[in-house]
Amino acid sequence: MKVTILGSGTSVGVPQVGCPCPVCHSDDPRDRRLRASALLETDEGRRLLIDCGPDFRQQMLSVDFLPLDGVIFTHEHYDHTGGIDDLRPFTRTDDGLPLFADEKCAKHIRERLPYLFREHLYPGVPRIRLEVVQPGVPFVVENYWEVMPIPVMHGKLPILGYRFGDFAYVTDMTEVPEEGLRLLQGVRFIVVNALREKPHPTHQSLSQALDFVKKLDVEKAWLTHFSHEIGFHREVQSKLPENVYLTFDGLKFRI
């Protein structure tokens, strides 16, 4: 399976509008970060999207166009759901593109985008099929992708990470309850969030992320969902353990 990091930034992206800091004015393309999202792809051309934020259209212009099997959402915040309307090119089938979210996230999608759920749809809107998933209850996307939703905490908000066999994707997390840790046991590869060096009430810091990676004892870990406060990519990467990597927009790796 190939993983493409479509976006590695936090809710406001990097550069942050109006920010004079050196990171926001860096000429290193690895320091320019769209909102966090990832694309999973197999050699057979099957594709699954993790989160669909407000930069989704721009992100998909950088990859070859192929159909999506579905979209899975970690949680309802706008930087992870704000691009749903731009799914239009991927929703040409009559039965609609399946979207998977927990109950709270699904409720927010319905409330924010009511025009997608009317009996008589406007001809131009994306055809979607919203399906509710439960933490700890595995599901299958299009008879192909086997997915395990992992319960994690985003501050005080329960959200989901996801496991796909040996690989897991977890973002916006501060801590993982015992059930989530149990479901992550044995994972070999993980993408996980690390907002900045200083502690934050709803996101892991860099040191917390490194402690979490060490606790899981994974073979390789990729860090994502950075603010400009993380610093320059090249400088932070030089200080990390050999098996831990900073992601950047457009990064591709194989599992």
PDB file of C-alpha atoms in Angstrom:
ATOM      1  CA  MET A   1       0.000   0.000   0.000  1.00  0.00           C
ATOM      2  CA  LYS A   2       1.200   3.511  -0.831  1.00  0.00           C
ATOM      3  CA  VAL A   3       0.449   6.421   1.499  1.00  0.00           C
ATOM      4  CA  THR A   4       0.429   9.990   0.200  1.00  0.00           C
ATOM      5  CA  ILE A   5       0.376  12.818   2.720  1.00  0.00           C
ATOM      6  CA  LEU A   6      -1.912  15.334   1.048  1.00  0.00           C
ATOM      7  CA  GLY A   7      -1.638  17.799   3.916  1.00  0.00           C
ATOM      8  CA  SER A   8       0.513  17.948   7.034  1.00  0.00           C
ATOM      9  CA  GLY A   9      -0.618  21.212   8.617  1.00  0.00           C
ATOM     10  CA  THR A  10      -2.854  22.236  11.463  1.00  0.00           C
ATOM     11  CA  SER A  11      -6.214  24.039  11.243  1.00  0.00           C
ATOM     12  CA  VAL A  12      -4.848  27.331   9.878  1.00  0.00           C
ATOM     13  CA  GLY A  13      -2.173  25.793   7.657  1.00  0.00           C
ATOM     14  CA  VAL A  14       1.404  26.977   7.152  1.00  0.00           C
ATOM     15  CA  PRO A  15       2.128  29.742   6.274  1.00  0.00           C
ATOM     16  CA  GLN A  16      -0.400  31.219   8.648  1.00  0.00           C
ATOM     17  CA  VAL A  17      -2.118  34.269   7.143  1.00  0.00           C
ATOM     18  CA  GLY A  18      -0.460  37.460   8.298  1.00  0.00           C
ATOM     19  CA  CYS A  19       2.309  35.737  10.254  1.00  0.00           C
ATOM     20  CA  PRO A  20       5.780  37.335  10.002  1.00  0.00           C
ATOM     21  CA  CYS A  21       7.688  34.377  11.518  1.00  0.00           C
ATOM     22  CA  PRO A  22      10.642  32.804   9.630  1.00  0.00           C
ATOM     23  CA  VAL A  23       8.878  29.442   9.206  1.00  0.00           C
ATOM     24  CA  CYS A  24       5.899  31.046   7.482  1.00  0.00           C
ATOM     25  CA  HIS A  25       8.332  32.796   5.124  1.00  0.00           C
ATOM     26  CA  SER A  26      10.550  29.772   4.512  1.00  0.00           C
ATOM     27  CA  ASP A  27      11.477  28.975   0.897  1.00  0.00           C
ATOM     28  CA  ASP A  28      11.682  25.253   1.711  1.00  0.00           C
ATOM     29  CA  PRO A  29       8.535  23.652   0.194  1.00  0.00           C
ATOM     30  CA  ARG A  30       8.468  21.170   3.097  1.00  0.00           C
ATOM     31  CA  ASP A  31       7.574  24.085   5.392  1.00  0.00           C
ATOM     32  CA  ARG A  32       4.384  24.890   3.442  1.00  0.00           C
ATOM     33  CA  ARG A  33       1.592  22.819   4.906  1.00  0.00           C
ATOM     34  CA  LEU A  34      -2.038  22.379   3.825  1.00  0.00           C
ATOM     35  CA  ARG A  35      -4.627  21.000   6.248  1.00  0.00           C
ATOM     36  CA  ALA A  36      -4.058  17.391   7.353  1.00  0.00           C
ATOM     37  CA  SER A  37      -5.240  14.584   5.077  1.00  0.00           C
ATOM     38  CA  ALA A  38      -3.874  11.355   3.588  1.00  0.00           C
ATOM     39  CA  LEU A  39      -4.577   9.139   0.595  1.00  0.00           C
ATOM     40  CA  LEU A  40      -4.164   5.355   0.738  1.00  0.00           C
ATOM     41  CA  GLU A  41      -3.632   3.548  -2.549  1.00  0.00           C
ATOM     42  CA  THR A  42      -2.975  -0.031  -3.650  1.00  0.00           C
ATOM     43  CA  ASP A  43      -1.202  -1.311  -6.740  1.00  0.00           C
ATOM     44  CA  GLU A  44      -4.637  -2.306  -8.073  1.00  0.00           C
ATOM     45  CA  GLY A  45      -5.643   1.360  -8.139  1.00  0.00           C
ATOM     46  CA  ARG A  46      -7.954   1.255  -5.130  1.00  0.00           C
ATOM     47  CA  ARG A  47      -8.007   4.511  -3.177  1.00  0.00           C
ATOM     48  CA  LEU A  48      -9.252   5.547   0.245  1.00  0.00           C
ATOM     49  CA  LEU A  49      -9.172   9.114   1.573  1.00  0.00           C
ATOM     50  CA  ILE A  50      -8.602  10.005   5.231  1.00  0.00           C
ATOM     51  CA  ASP A  51     -10.277  13.339   6.032  1.00  0.00           C
ATOM     52  CA  CYS A  52     -11.448  15.888   3.494  1.00  0.00           C
ATOM     53  CA  GLY A  53     -10.538  19.380   4.620  1.00  0.00           C
ATOM     54  CA  PRO A  54     -10.884  22.800   2.985  1.00  0.00           C
ATOM     55  CA  ASP A  55      -7.713  22.261   0.924  1.00  0.00           C
ATOM     56  CA  PHE A  56      -8.997  19.033  -0.658  1.00  0.00           C
ATOM     57  CA  ARG A  57      -9.441  20.444  -4.172  1.00  0.00           C
ATOM     58  CA  GLN A  58      -5.931  21.881  -4.231  1.00  0.00           C
ATOM     59  CA  GLN A  59      -4.489  18.657  -2.824  1.00  0.00           C
ATOM     60  CA  MET A  60      -6.131  16.430  -5.423  1.00  0.00           C
ATOM     61  CA  LEU A  61      -4.813  18.550  -8.281  1.00  0.00           C
ATOM     62  CA  SER A  62      -1.345  17.293  -7.327  1.00  0.00           C
ATOM     63  CA  VAL A  63      -2.142  13.585  -7.855  1.00  0.00           C
ATOM     64  CA  ASP A  64      -3.420  11.558 -10.798  1.00  0.00           C
ATOM     65  CA  PHE A  65      -7.194  11.350 -10.973  1.00  0.00           C
ATOM     66  CA  LEU A  66      -8.643   7.967 -10.039  1.00  0.00           C
ATOM     67  CA  PRO A  67     -11.939   7.073  -8.354  1.00  0.00           C
ATOM     68  CA  LEU A  68     -12.177   6.964  -4.568  1.00  0.00           C
ATOM     69  CA  ASP A  69     -13.583   3.907  -2.803  1.00  0.00           C
ATOM     70  CA  GLY A  70     -14.630   6.097   0.112  1.00  0.00           C
ATOM     71  CA  VAL A  71     -13.721   8.748   2.667  1.00  0.00           C
ATOM     72  CA  ILE A  72     -13.181   8.141   6.373  1.00  0.00           C
ATOM     73  CA  PHE A  73     -13.285  10.991   8.878  1.00  0.00           C
ATOM     74  CA  THR A  74     -11.359  11.283  12.110  1.00  0.00           C
ATOM     75  CA  HIS A  75     -13.702  13.950  13.531  1.00  0.00           C
ATOM     76  CA  GLU A  76     -16.001  16.810  12.699  1.00  0.00           C
ATOM     77  CA  HIS A  77     -13.721  19.865  12.888  1.00  0.00           C
ATOM     78  CA  TYR A  78     -13.753  22.034   9.783  1.00  0.00           C
ATOM     79  CA  ASP A  79     -10.108  21.465   8.888  1.00  0.00           C
ATOM     80  CA  HIS A  80     -11.006  17.775   8.465  1.00  0.00           C
ATOM     81  CA  THR A  81     -14.456  18.054   6.845  1.00  0.00           C
ATOM     82  CA  GLY A  82     -14.520  21.408   5.028  1.00  0.00           C
ATOM     83  CA  GLY A  83     -13.864  19.956   1.561  1.00  0.00           C
ATOM     84  CA  ILE A  84     -16.835  17.608   1.283  1.00  0.00           C
ATOM     85  CA  ASP A  85     -18.563  19.678  -1.402  1.00  0.00           C
ATOM     86  CA  ASP A  86     -15.432  19.369  -3.564  1.00  0.00           C
ATOM     87  CA  LEU A  87     -15.941  15.590  -3.719  1.00  0.00           C
ATOM     88  CA  ARG A  88     -18.205  16.182  -6.738  1.00  0.00           C
ATOM     89  CA  PRO A  89     -15.839  14.672  -9.369  1.00  0.00           C
ATOM     90  CA  PHE A  90     -15.658  11.492  -7.279  1.00  0.00           C
ATOM     91  CA  THR A  91     -19.414  11.009  -6.839  1.00  0.00           C
ATOM     92  CA  ARG A  92     -20.690  10.269 -10.328  1.00  0.00           C
ATOM     93  CA  THR A  93     -22.293   6.911  -9.466  1.00  0.00           C
ATOM     94  CA  ASP A  94     -25.992   6.711  -8.641  1.00  0.00           C
ATOM     95  CA  ASP A  95     -25.493   5.078  -5.242  1.00  0.00           C
ATOM     96  CA  GLY A  96     -23.068   7.803  -4.088  1.00  0.00           C
ATOM     97  CA  LEU A  97     -19.607   7.858  -2.570  1.00  0.00           C
ATOM     98  CA  PRO A  98     -19.551   6.279   0.911  1.00  0.00           C
ATOM     99  CA  LEU A  99     -18.428   8.541   3.750  1.00  0.00           C
ATOM    100  CA  PHE A 100     -17.646   6.977   7.132  1.00  0.00           C
ATOM    101  CA  ALA A 101     -17.768   8.883  10.420  1.00  0.00           C
ATOM    102  CA  ASP A 102     -18.702   8.374  14.037  1.00  0.00           C
ATOM    103  CA  GLU A 103     -22.149   9.454  15.190  1.00  0.00           C
ATOM    104  CA  LYS A 104     -21.102  12.932  16.344  1.00  0.00           C
ATOM    105  CA  CYS A 105     -19.182  13.699  13.162  1.00  0.00           C
ATOM    106  CA  ALA A 106     -22.021  12.392  10.975  1.00  0.00           C
ATOM    107  CA  LYS A 107     -24.483  14.637  12.828  1.00  0.00           C
ATOM    108  CA  HIS A 108     -22.314  17.683  12.203  1.00  0.00           C
ATOM    109  CA  ILE A 109     -21.971  16.862   8.498  1.00  0.00           C
ATOM    110  CA  ARG A 110     -25.742  16.606   8.159  1.00  0.00           C
ATOM    111  CA  GLU A 111     -26.260  19.910   9.984  1.00  0.00           C
ATOM    112  CA  ARG A 112     -23.592  21.829   8.058  1.00  0.00           C
ATOM    113  CA  LEU A 113     -24.450  20.449   4.621  1.00  0.00           C
ATOM    114  CA  PRO A 114     -28.214  19.818   4.687  1.00  0.00           C
ATOM    115  CA  TYR A 115     -28.519  20.241   0.912  1.00  0.00           C
ATOM    116  CA  LEU A 116     -26.670  16.933   0.452  1.00  0.00           C
ATOM    117  CA  PHE A 117     -29.421  14.990   2.216  1.00  0.00           C
ATOM    118  CA  ARG A 118     -32.640  16.341   0.704  1.00  0.00           C
ATOM    119  CA  GLU A 119     -35.043  14.023  -1.070  1.00  0.00           C
ATOM    120  CA  HIS A 120     -34.698  15.957  -4.320  1.00  0.00           C
ATOM    121  CA  LEU A 121     -31.048  16.882  -4.795  1.00  0.00           C
ATOM    122  CA  TYR A 122     -29.826  19.834  -6.814  1.00  0.00           C
ATOM    123  CA  PRO A 123     -28.166  18.373  -9.945  1.00  0.00           C
ATOM    124  CA  GLY A 124     -24.685  19.664  -9.142  1.00  0.00           C
ATOM    125  CA  VAL A 125     -24.232  18.492  -5.562  1.00  0.00           C
ATOM    126  CA  PRO A 126     -21.992  15.540  -4.658  1.00  0.00           C
ATOM    127  CA  ARG A 127     -23.833  12.252  -4.253  1.00  0.00           C
ATOM    128  CA  ILE A 128     -22.701  10.778  -0.961  1.00  0.00           C
ATOM    129  CA  ARG A 129     -23.742   7.935   1.310  1.00  0.00           C
ATOM    130  CA  LEU A 130     -23.061   8.754   4.959  1.00  0.00           C
ATOM    131  CA  GLU A 131     -22.437   5.712   7.140  1.00  0.00           C
ATOM    132  CA  VAL A 132     -21.926   5.756  10.917  1.00  0.00           C
ATOM    133  CA  VAL A 133     -19.104   3.700  12.422  1.00  0.00           C
ATOM    134  CA  GLN A 134     -18.385   2.786  16.028  1.00  0.00           C
ATOM    135  CA  PRO A 135     -15.031   2.808  17.832  1.00  0.00           C
ATOM    136  CA  GLY A 136     -13.665  -0.698  18.142  1.00  0.00           C
ATOM    137  CA  VAL A 137     -16.094  -2.134  15.585  1.00  0.00           C
ATOM    138  CA  PRO A 138     -14.334  -2.998  12.280  1.00  0.00           C
ATOM    139  CA  PHE A 139     -15.953  -2.225   8.946  1.00  0.00           C
ATOM    140  CA  VAL A 140     -15.198  -2.848   5.270  1.00  0.00           C
ATOM    141  CA  VAL A 141     -15.177  -0.197   2.524  1.00  0.00           C
ATOM    142  CA  GLU A 142     -16.430  -1.358  -0.874  1.00  0.00           C
ATOM    143  CA  ASN A 143     -15.712  -5.018  -0.104  1.00  0.00           C
ATOM    144  CA  TYR A 144     -12.000  -4.228  -0.097  1.00  0.00           C
ATOM    145  CA  TRP A 145     -10.617  -2.039   2.707  1.00  0.00           C
ATOM    146  CA  GLU A 146     -10.690  -3.572   6.185  1.00  0.00           C
ATOM    147  CA  VAL A 147     -10.733  -0.744   8.698  1.00  0.00           C
ATOM    148  CA  MET A 148     -10.613  -0.679  12.500  1.00  0.00           C
ATOM    149  CA  PRO A 149     -11.756   2.594  14.151  1.00  0.00           C
ATOM    150  CA  ILE A 150      -9.526   3.425  17.118  1.00  0.00           C
ATOM    151  CA  PRO A 151     -10.944   5.523  19.995  1.00  0.00           C
ATOM    152  CA  VAL A 152      -8.637   8.438  20.894  1.00  0.00           C
ATOM    153  CA  MET A 153      -9.111  11.728  22.721  1.00  0.00           C
ATOM    154  CA  HIS A 154      -8.758  15.197  21.159  1.00  0.00           C
ATOM    155  CA  GLY A 155      -8.580  17.080  24.442  1.00  0.00           C
ATOM    156  CA  LYS A 156     -12.003  16.270  25.919  1.00  0.00           C
ATOM    157  CA  LEU A 157     -13.504  15.300  22.542  1.00  0.00           C
ATOM    158  CA  PRO A 158     -13.660  11.583  21.647  1.00  0.00           C
ATOM    159  CA  ILE A 159     -12.534  11.110  18.048  1.00  0.00           C
ATOM    160  CA  LEU A 160     -11.241   8.275  15.864  1.00  0.00           C
ATOM    161  CA  GLY A 161      -7.924   7.060  14.565  1.00  0.00           C
ATOM    162  CA  TYR A 162      -7.894   4.194  12.065  1.00  0.00           C
ATOM    163  CA  ARG A 163      -5.948   0.980  11.646  1.00  0.00           C
ATOM    164  CA  PHE A 164      -5.438  -0.853   8.360  1.00  0.00           C
ATOM    165  CA  GLY A 165      -3.615  -4.081   9.185  1.00  0.00           C
ATOM    166  CA  ASP A 166      -0.039  -3.155  10.136  1.00  0.00           C
ATOM    167  CA  PHE A 167      -0.606   0.574   9.540  1.00  0.00           C
ATOM    168  CA  ALA A 168      -2.439   3.177  11.624  1.00  0.00           C
ATOM    169  CA  TYR A 169      -3.307   6.845  11.118  1.00  0.00           C
ATOM    170  CA  VAL A 170      -4.004   8.984  14.193  1.00  0.00           C
ATOM    171  CA  THR A 171      -4.298  12.757  14.230  1.00  0.00           C
ATOM    172  CA  ASP A 172      -5.458  15.545  16.589  1.00  0.00           C
ATOM    173  CA  MET A 173      -4.871  13.219  19.539  1.00  0.00           C
ATOM    174  CA  THR A 174      -3.806  14.077  23.079  1.00  0.00           C
ATOM    175  CA  GLU A 175      -4.125  10.620  24.590  1.00  0.00           C
ATOM    176  CA  VAL A 176      -5.396   7.136  23.849  1.00  0.00           C
ATOM    177  CA  PRO A 177      -7.687   5.248  26.251  1.00  0.00           C
ATOM    178  CA  GLU A 178      -6.875   1.667  27.195  1.00  0.00           C
ATOM    179  CA  GLU A 179      -9.237   0.268  24.556  1.00  0.00           C
ATOM    180  CA  GLY A 180      -7.491   2.290  21.874  1.00  0.00           C
ATOM    181  CA  LEU A 181      -4.065   1.130  23.018  1.00  0.00           C
ATOM    182  CA  ARG A 182      -5.245  -2.462  22.917  1.00  0.00           C
ATOM    183  CA  LEU A 183      -6.472  -2.049  19.340  1.00  0.00           C
ATOM    184  CA  LEU A 184      -3.140  -0.513  18.324  1.00  0.00           C
ATOM    185  CA  GLN A 185      -1.040  -3.324  19.748  1.00  0.00           C
ATOM    186  CA  GLY A 186       1.178  -4.924  17.115  1.00  0.00           C
ATOM    187  CA  VAL A 187       0.913  -2.063  14.635  1.00  0.00           C
ATOM    188  CA  ARG A 188       4.220  -1.698  12.760  1.00  0.00           C
ATOM    189  CA  PHE A 189       3.788   1.654  11.056  1.00  0.00           C
ATOM    190  CA  ILE A 190       1.933   4.779  12.162  1.00  0.00           C
ATOM    191  CA  VAL A 191       1.214   8.370  11.184  1.00  0.00           C
ATOM    192  CA  VAL A 192       0.547  10.424  14.308  1.00  0.00           C
ATOM    193  CA  ASN A 193       0.172  14.101  15.186  1.00  0.00           C
ATOM    194  CA  ALA A 194       2.789  16.377  16.776  1.00  0.00           C
ATOM    195  CA  LEU A 195       1.612  19.995  16.806  1.00  0.00           C
ATOM    196  CA  ARG A 196       4.678  21.811  18.201  1.00  0.00           C
ATOM    197  CA  GLU A 197       7.285  21.559  20.943  1.00  0.00           C
ATOM    198  CA  LYS A 198       5.255  23.386  23.611  1.00  0.00           C
ATOM    199  CA  PRO A 199       2.358  21.511  25.288  1.00  0.00           C
ATOM    200  CA  HIS A 200      -1.140  22.127  23.939  1.00  0.00           C
ATOM    201  CA  PRO A 201      -4.499  21.269  25.563  1.00  0.00           C
ATOM    202  CA  THR A 202      -5.948  19.381  22.576  1.00  0.00           C
ATOM    203  CA  HIS A 203      -2.965  18.147  20.552  1.00  0.00           C
ATOM    204  CA  GLN A 204       0.162  16.149  21.293  1.00  0.00           C
ATOM    205  CA  SER A 205       3.421  18.032  21.532  1.00  0.00           C
ATOM    206  CA  LEU A 206       6.498  16.715  19.760  1.00  0.00           C
ATOM    207  CA  SER A 207       7.854  15.075  22.908  1.00  0.00           C
ATOM    208  CA  GLN A 208       4.496  13.471  23.657  1.00  0.00           C
ATOM    209  CA  ALA A 209       4.338  12.097  20.131  1.00  0.00           C
ATOM    210  CA  LEU A 210       7.820  10.612  20.447  1.00  0.00           C
ATOM    211  CA  ASP A 211       6.894   9.025  23.781  1.00  0.00           C
ATOM    212  CA  PHE A 212       3.774   7.548  22.192  1.00  0.00           C
ATOM    213  CA  VAL A 213       5.750   6.128  19.266  1.00  0.00           C
ATOM    214  CA  LYS A 214       8.246   4.599  21.681  1.00  0.00           C
ATOM    215  CA  LYS A 215       5.428   3.104  23.753  1.00  0.00           C
ATOM    216  CA  LEU A 216       3.917   1.418  20.704  1.00  0.00           C
ATOM    217  CA  ASP A 217       7.360   0.157  19.647  1.00  0.00           C
ATOM    218  CA  VAL A 218       6.624   0.614  15.949  1.00  0.00           C
ATOM    219  CA  GLU A 219       9.132   0.042  13.151  1.00  0.00           C
ATOM    220  CA  LYS A 220       8.535   3.438  11.567  1.00  0.00           C
ATOM    221  CA  ALA A 221       6.523   6.509  12.468  1.00  0.00           C
ATOM    222  CA  TRP A 222       5.650   9.638  10.511  1.00  0.00           C
ATOM    223  CA  LEU A 223       4.617  12.813  12.344  1.00  0.00           C
ATOM    224  CA  THR A 224       1.949  15.152  10.973  1.00  0.00           C
ATOM    225  CA  HIS A 225      -0.499  18.007  11.768  1.00  0.00           C
ATOM    226  CA  PHE A 226       2.119  20.682  12.504  1.00  0.00           C
ATOM    227  CA  SER A 227       1.701  24.349  13.250  1.00  0.00           C
ATOM    228  CA  HIS A 228       4.357  26.881  12.240  1.00  0.00           C
ATOM    229  CA  GLU A 229       5.639  26.590  15.812  1.00  0.00           C
ATOM    230  CA  ILE A 230       7.145  23.183  15.049  1.00  0.00           C
ATOM    231  CA  GLY A 231      10.046  25.011  13.386  1.00  0.00           C
ATOM    232  CA  PHE A 232      11.900  24.356  10.152  1.00  0.00           C
ATOM    233  CA  HIS A 233      11.467  20.873   8.703  1.00  0.00           C
ATOM    234  CA  ARG A 234      15.179  20.310   8.158  1.00  0.00           C
ATOM    235  CA  GLU A 235      16.110  21.305  11.706  1.00  0.00           C
ATOM    236  CA  VAL A 236      13.454  19.244  13.474  1.00  0.00           C
ATOM    237  CA  GLN A 237      14.085  16.166  11.335  1.00  0.00           C
ATOM    238  CA  SER A 238      17.792  16.230  12.213  1.00  0.00           C
ATOM    239  CA  LYS A 239      16.943  15.763  15.907  1.00  0.00           C
ATOM    240  CA  LEU A 240      14.539  12.829  15.557  1.00  0.00           C
ATOM    241  CA  PRO A 241      15.202   9.119  16.132  1.00  0.00           C
ATOM    242  CA  GLU A 242      16.222   7.160  13.033  1.00  0.00           C
ATOM    243  CA  ASN A 243      12.796   5.544  12.634  1.00  0.00           C
ATOM    244  CA  VAL A 244      10.739   8.748  13.004  1.00  0.00           C
ATOM    245  CA  TYR A 245      10.119  11.164  10.138  1.00  0.00           C
ATOM    246  CA  LEU A 246       8.427  14.515   9.731  1.00  0.00           C
ATOM    247  CA  THR A 247       5.860  14.374   6.988  1.00  0.00           C
ATOM    248  CA  PHE A 248       5.423  17.120   4.425  1.00  0.00           C
ATOM    249  CA  ASP A 249       2.814  17.786   1.776  1.00  0.00           C
ATOM    250  CA  GLY A 250       3.230  15.372  -1.110  1.00  0.00           C
ATOM    251  CA  LEU A 251       5.317  12.846   0.820  1.00  0.00           C
ATOM    252  CA  LYS A 252       4.796   9.290  -0.445  1.00  0.00           C
ATOM    253  CA  PHE A 253       5.866   6.097   1.289  1.00  0.00           C
ATOM    254  CA  ARG A 254       5.028   2.400   1.076  1.00  0.00           C
ATOM    255  CA  ILE A 255       3.798   0.124   3.809  1.00  0.00           C
TER     256      ILE A 255
END
